[in-house]
PDB file of C-alpha atoms in Angstrom:
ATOM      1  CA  UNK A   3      62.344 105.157 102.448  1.00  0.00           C
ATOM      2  CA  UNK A   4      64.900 105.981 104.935  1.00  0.00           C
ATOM      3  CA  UNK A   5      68.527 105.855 104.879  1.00  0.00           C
ATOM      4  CA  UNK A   6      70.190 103.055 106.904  1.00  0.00           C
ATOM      5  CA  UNK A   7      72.480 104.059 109.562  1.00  0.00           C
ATOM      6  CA  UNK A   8      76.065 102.460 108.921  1.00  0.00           C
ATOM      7  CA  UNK A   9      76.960  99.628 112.020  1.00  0.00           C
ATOM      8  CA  UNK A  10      78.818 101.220 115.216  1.00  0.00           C
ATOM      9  CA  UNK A  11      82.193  99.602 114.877  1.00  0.00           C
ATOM     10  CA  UNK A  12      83.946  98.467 117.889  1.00  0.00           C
ATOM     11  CA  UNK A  13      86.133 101.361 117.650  1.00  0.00           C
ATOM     12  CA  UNK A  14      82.809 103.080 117.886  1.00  0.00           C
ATOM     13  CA  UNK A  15      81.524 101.269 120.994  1.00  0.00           C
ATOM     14  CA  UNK A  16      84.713 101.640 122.996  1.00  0.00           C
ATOM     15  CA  UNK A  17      84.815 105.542 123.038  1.00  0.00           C
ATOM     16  CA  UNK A  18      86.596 106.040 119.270  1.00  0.00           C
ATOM     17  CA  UNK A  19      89.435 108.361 119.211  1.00  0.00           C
ATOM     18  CA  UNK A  20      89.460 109.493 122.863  1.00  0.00           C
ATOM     19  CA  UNK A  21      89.651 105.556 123.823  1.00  0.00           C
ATOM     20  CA  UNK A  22      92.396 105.113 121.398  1.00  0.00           C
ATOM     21  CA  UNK A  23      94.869 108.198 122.096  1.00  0.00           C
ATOM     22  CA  UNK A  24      94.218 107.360 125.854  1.00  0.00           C
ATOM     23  CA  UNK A  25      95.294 103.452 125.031  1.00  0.00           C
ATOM     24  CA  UNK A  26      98.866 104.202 123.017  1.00  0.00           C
ATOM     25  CA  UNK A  27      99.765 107.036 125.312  1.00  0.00           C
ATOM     26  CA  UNK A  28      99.400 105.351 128.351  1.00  0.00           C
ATOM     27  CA  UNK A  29     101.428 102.562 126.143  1.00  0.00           C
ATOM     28  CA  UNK A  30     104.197 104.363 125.290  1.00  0.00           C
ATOM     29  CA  UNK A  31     104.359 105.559 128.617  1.00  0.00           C
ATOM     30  CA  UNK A  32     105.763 102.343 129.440  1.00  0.00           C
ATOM     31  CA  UNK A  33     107.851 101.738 126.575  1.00  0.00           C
ATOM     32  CA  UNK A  34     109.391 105.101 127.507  1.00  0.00           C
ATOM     33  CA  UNK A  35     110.347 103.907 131.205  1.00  0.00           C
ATOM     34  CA  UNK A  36     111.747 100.248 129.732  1.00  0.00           C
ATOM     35  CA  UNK A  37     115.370 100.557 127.748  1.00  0.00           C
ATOM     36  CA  UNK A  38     114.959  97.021 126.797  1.00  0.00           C
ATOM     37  CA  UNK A  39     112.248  97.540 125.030  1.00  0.00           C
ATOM     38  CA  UNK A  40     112.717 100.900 123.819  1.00  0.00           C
ATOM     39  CA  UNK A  41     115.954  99.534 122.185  1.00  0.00           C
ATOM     40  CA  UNK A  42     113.396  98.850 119.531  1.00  0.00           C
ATOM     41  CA  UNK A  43     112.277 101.970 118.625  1.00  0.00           C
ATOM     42  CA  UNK A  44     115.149 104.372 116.575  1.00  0.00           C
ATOM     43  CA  UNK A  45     114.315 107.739 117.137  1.00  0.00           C
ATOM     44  CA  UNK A  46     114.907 109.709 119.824  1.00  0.00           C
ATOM     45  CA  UNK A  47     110.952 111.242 119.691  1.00  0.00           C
ATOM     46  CA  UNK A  48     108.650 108.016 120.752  1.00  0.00           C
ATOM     47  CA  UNK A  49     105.409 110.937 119.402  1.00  0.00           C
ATOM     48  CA  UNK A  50     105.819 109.872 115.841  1.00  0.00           C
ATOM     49  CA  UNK A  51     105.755 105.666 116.295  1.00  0.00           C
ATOM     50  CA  UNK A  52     102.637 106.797 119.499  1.00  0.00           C
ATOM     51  CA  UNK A  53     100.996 108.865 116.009  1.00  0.00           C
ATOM     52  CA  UNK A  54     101.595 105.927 113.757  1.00  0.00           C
ATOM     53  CA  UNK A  55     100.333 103.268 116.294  1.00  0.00           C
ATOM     54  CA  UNK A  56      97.388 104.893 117.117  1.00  0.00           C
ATOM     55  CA  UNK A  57      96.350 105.605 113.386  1.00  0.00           C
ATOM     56  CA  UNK A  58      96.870 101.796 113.062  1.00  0.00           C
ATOM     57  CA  UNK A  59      94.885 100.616 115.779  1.00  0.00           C
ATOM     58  CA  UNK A  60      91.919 103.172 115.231  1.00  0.00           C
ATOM     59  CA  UNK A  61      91.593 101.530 111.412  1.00  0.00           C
ATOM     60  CA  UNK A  62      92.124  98.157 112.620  1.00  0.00           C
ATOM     61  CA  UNK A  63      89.592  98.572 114.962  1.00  0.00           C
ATOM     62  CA  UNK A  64      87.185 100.328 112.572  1.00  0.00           C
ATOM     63  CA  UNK A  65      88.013 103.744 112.879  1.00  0.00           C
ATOM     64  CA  UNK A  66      89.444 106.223 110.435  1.00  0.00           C
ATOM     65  CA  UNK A  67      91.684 104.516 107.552  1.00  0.00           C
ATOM     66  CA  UNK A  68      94.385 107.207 108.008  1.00  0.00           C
ATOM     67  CA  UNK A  69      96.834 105.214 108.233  1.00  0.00           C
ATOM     68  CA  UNK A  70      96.558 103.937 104.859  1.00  0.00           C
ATOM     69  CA  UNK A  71      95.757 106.757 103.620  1.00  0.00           C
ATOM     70  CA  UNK A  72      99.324 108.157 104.646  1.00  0.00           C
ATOM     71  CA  UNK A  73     101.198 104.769 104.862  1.00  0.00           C
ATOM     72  CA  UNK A  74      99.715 102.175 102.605  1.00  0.00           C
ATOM     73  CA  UNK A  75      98.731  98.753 103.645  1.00  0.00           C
ATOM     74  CA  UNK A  76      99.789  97.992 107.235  1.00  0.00           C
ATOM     75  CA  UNK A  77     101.937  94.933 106.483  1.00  0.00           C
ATOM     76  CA  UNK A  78     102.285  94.421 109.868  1.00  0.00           C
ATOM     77  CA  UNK A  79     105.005  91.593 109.987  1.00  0.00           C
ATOM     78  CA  UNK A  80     106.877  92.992 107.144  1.00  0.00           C
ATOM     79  CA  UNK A  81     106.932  96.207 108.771  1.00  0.00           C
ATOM     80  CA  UNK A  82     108.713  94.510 111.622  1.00  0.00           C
ATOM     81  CA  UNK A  83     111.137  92.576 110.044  1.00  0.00           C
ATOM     82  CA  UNK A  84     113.794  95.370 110.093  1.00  0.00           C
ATOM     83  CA  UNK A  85     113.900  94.731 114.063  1.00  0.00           C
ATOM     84  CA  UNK A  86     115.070  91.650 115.733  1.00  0.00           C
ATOM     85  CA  UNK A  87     111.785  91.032 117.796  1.00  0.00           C
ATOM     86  CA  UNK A  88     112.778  87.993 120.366  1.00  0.00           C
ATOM     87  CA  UNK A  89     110.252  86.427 122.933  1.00  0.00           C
ATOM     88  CA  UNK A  90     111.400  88.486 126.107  1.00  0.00           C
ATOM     89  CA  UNK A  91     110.436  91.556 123.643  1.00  0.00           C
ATOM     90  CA  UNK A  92     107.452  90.052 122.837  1.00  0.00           C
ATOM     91  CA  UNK A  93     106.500  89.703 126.478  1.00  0.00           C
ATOM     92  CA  UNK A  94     107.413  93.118 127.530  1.00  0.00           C
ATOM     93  CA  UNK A  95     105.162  94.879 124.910  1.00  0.00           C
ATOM     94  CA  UNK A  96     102.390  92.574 125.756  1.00  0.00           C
ATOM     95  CA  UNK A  97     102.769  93.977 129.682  1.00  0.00           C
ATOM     96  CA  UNK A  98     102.578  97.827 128.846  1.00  0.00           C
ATOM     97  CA  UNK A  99      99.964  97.078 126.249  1.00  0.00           C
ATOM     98  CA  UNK A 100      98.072  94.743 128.725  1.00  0.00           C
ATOM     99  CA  UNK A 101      98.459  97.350 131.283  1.00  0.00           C
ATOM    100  CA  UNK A 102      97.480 100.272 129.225  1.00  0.00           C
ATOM    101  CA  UNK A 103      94.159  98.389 128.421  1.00  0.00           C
ATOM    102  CA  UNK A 104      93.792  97.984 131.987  1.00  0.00           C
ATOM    103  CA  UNK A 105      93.436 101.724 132.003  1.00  0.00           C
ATOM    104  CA  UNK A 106      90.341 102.119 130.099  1.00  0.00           C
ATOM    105  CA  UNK A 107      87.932 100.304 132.091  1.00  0.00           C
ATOM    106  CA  UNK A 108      85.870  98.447 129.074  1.00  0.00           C
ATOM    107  CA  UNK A 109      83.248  95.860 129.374  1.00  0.00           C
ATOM    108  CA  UNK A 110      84.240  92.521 129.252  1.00  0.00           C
ATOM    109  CA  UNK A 111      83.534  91.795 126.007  1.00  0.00           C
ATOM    110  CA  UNK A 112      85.575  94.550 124.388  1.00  0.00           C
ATOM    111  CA  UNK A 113      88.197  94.151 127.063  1.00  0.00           C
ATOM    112  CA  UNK A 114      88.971  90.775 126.265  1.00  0.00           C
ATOM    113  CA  UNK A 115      88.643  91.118 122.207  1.00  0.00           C
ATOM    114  CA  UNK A 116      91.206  93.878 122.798  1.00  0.00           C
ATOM    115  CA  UNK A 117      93.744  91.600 124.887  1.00  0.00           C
ATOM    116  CA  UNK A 118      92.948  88.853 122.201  1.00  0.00           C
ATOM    117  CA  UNK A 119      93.862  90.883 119.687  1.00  0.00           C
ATOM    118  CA  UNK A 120      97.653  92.343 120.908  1.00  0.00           C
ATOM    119  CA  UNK A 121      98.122  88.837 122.091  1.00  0.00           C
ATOM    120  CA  UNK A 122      97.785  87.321 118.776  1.00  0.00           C
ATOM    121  CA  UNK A 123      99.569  90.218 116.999  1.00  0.00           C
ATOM    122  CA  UNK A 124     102.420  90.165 119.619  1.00  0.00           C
ATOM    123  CA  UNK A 125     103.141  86.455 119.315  1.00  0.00           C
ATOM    124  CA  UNK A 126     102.996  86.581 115.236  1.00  0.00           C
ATOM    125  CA  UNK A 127     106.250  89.175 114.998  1.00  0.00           C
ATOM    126  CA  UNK A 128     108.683  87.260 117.211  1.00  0.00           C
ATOM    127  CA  UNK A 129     111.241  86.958 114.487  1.00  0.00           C
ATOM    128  CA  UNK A 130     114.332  86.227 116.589  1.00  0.00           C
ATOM    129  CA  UNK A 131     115.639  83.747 118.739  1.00  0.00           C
ATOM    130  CA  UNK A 132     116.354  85.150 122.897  1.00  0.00           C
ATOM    131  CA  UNK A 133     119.895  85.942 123.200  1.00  0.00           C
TER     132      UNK A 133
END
């Protein structure tokens, strides 16, 4: 009897970690260029929150599960709820991310689970009213 391959994952089919470092950088990219939203990120070096992103995505996705292995559960919201994450926020992650999927040319089937995806998470860690 032969052993059964394990499913490709979608962060298989999309191009795994190549995809995925292409996707954040190209995201932070952005984030780097806009002060309102980089008003949300603390330090100085945007390389460790690109590192920790990526990791997350990649096991989200079906990747590696470094990112537990080096953070514990990804408690998304909670993770969030130090930051004051208002609407207008909300809106200008969604464009970089939205933009930086733009960048890897998928199918349309992977594009749009990927834009479903950030959409959904984007909207669930508004946690502050617009000022």
């Amino acid at each position: 009897m032969s052993a059964q391959l394990p499913a490709e994952t979608f962060y298989d089919q999309v191009g795994g970690p190549e995809t995925f470092h292409r996707l954040v950088h190209e995201f932070y990219l952005g984030v780097a260029d806009d002060p309102e939203l980089r008003a949300l990120y603390p330090e100085a070096d945007l390389g460790p929150a690109e590192v920790r992103l990526r990791m997350f995505l990649e096991q989200y996705f079906g990747g590696p599960t470094t990112y537990s292995q080096q953070r514990g559960h990804p408690r998304l919201r909670m993770r969030h709820v130090p930051y004051a994450v208002t609407t207008a926020q909300r809106d200008r992650w969604l464009t970089h991310m939205l933009h930086a999927v733009d960048t890897l040319d998928l199918d349309e089937l992977h594009d749009s689970m990927m834009r479903d995806y950030f959409t959904r998470a984007a909207y669930s860690l508004v946690n502050a009213p617009d000022e």
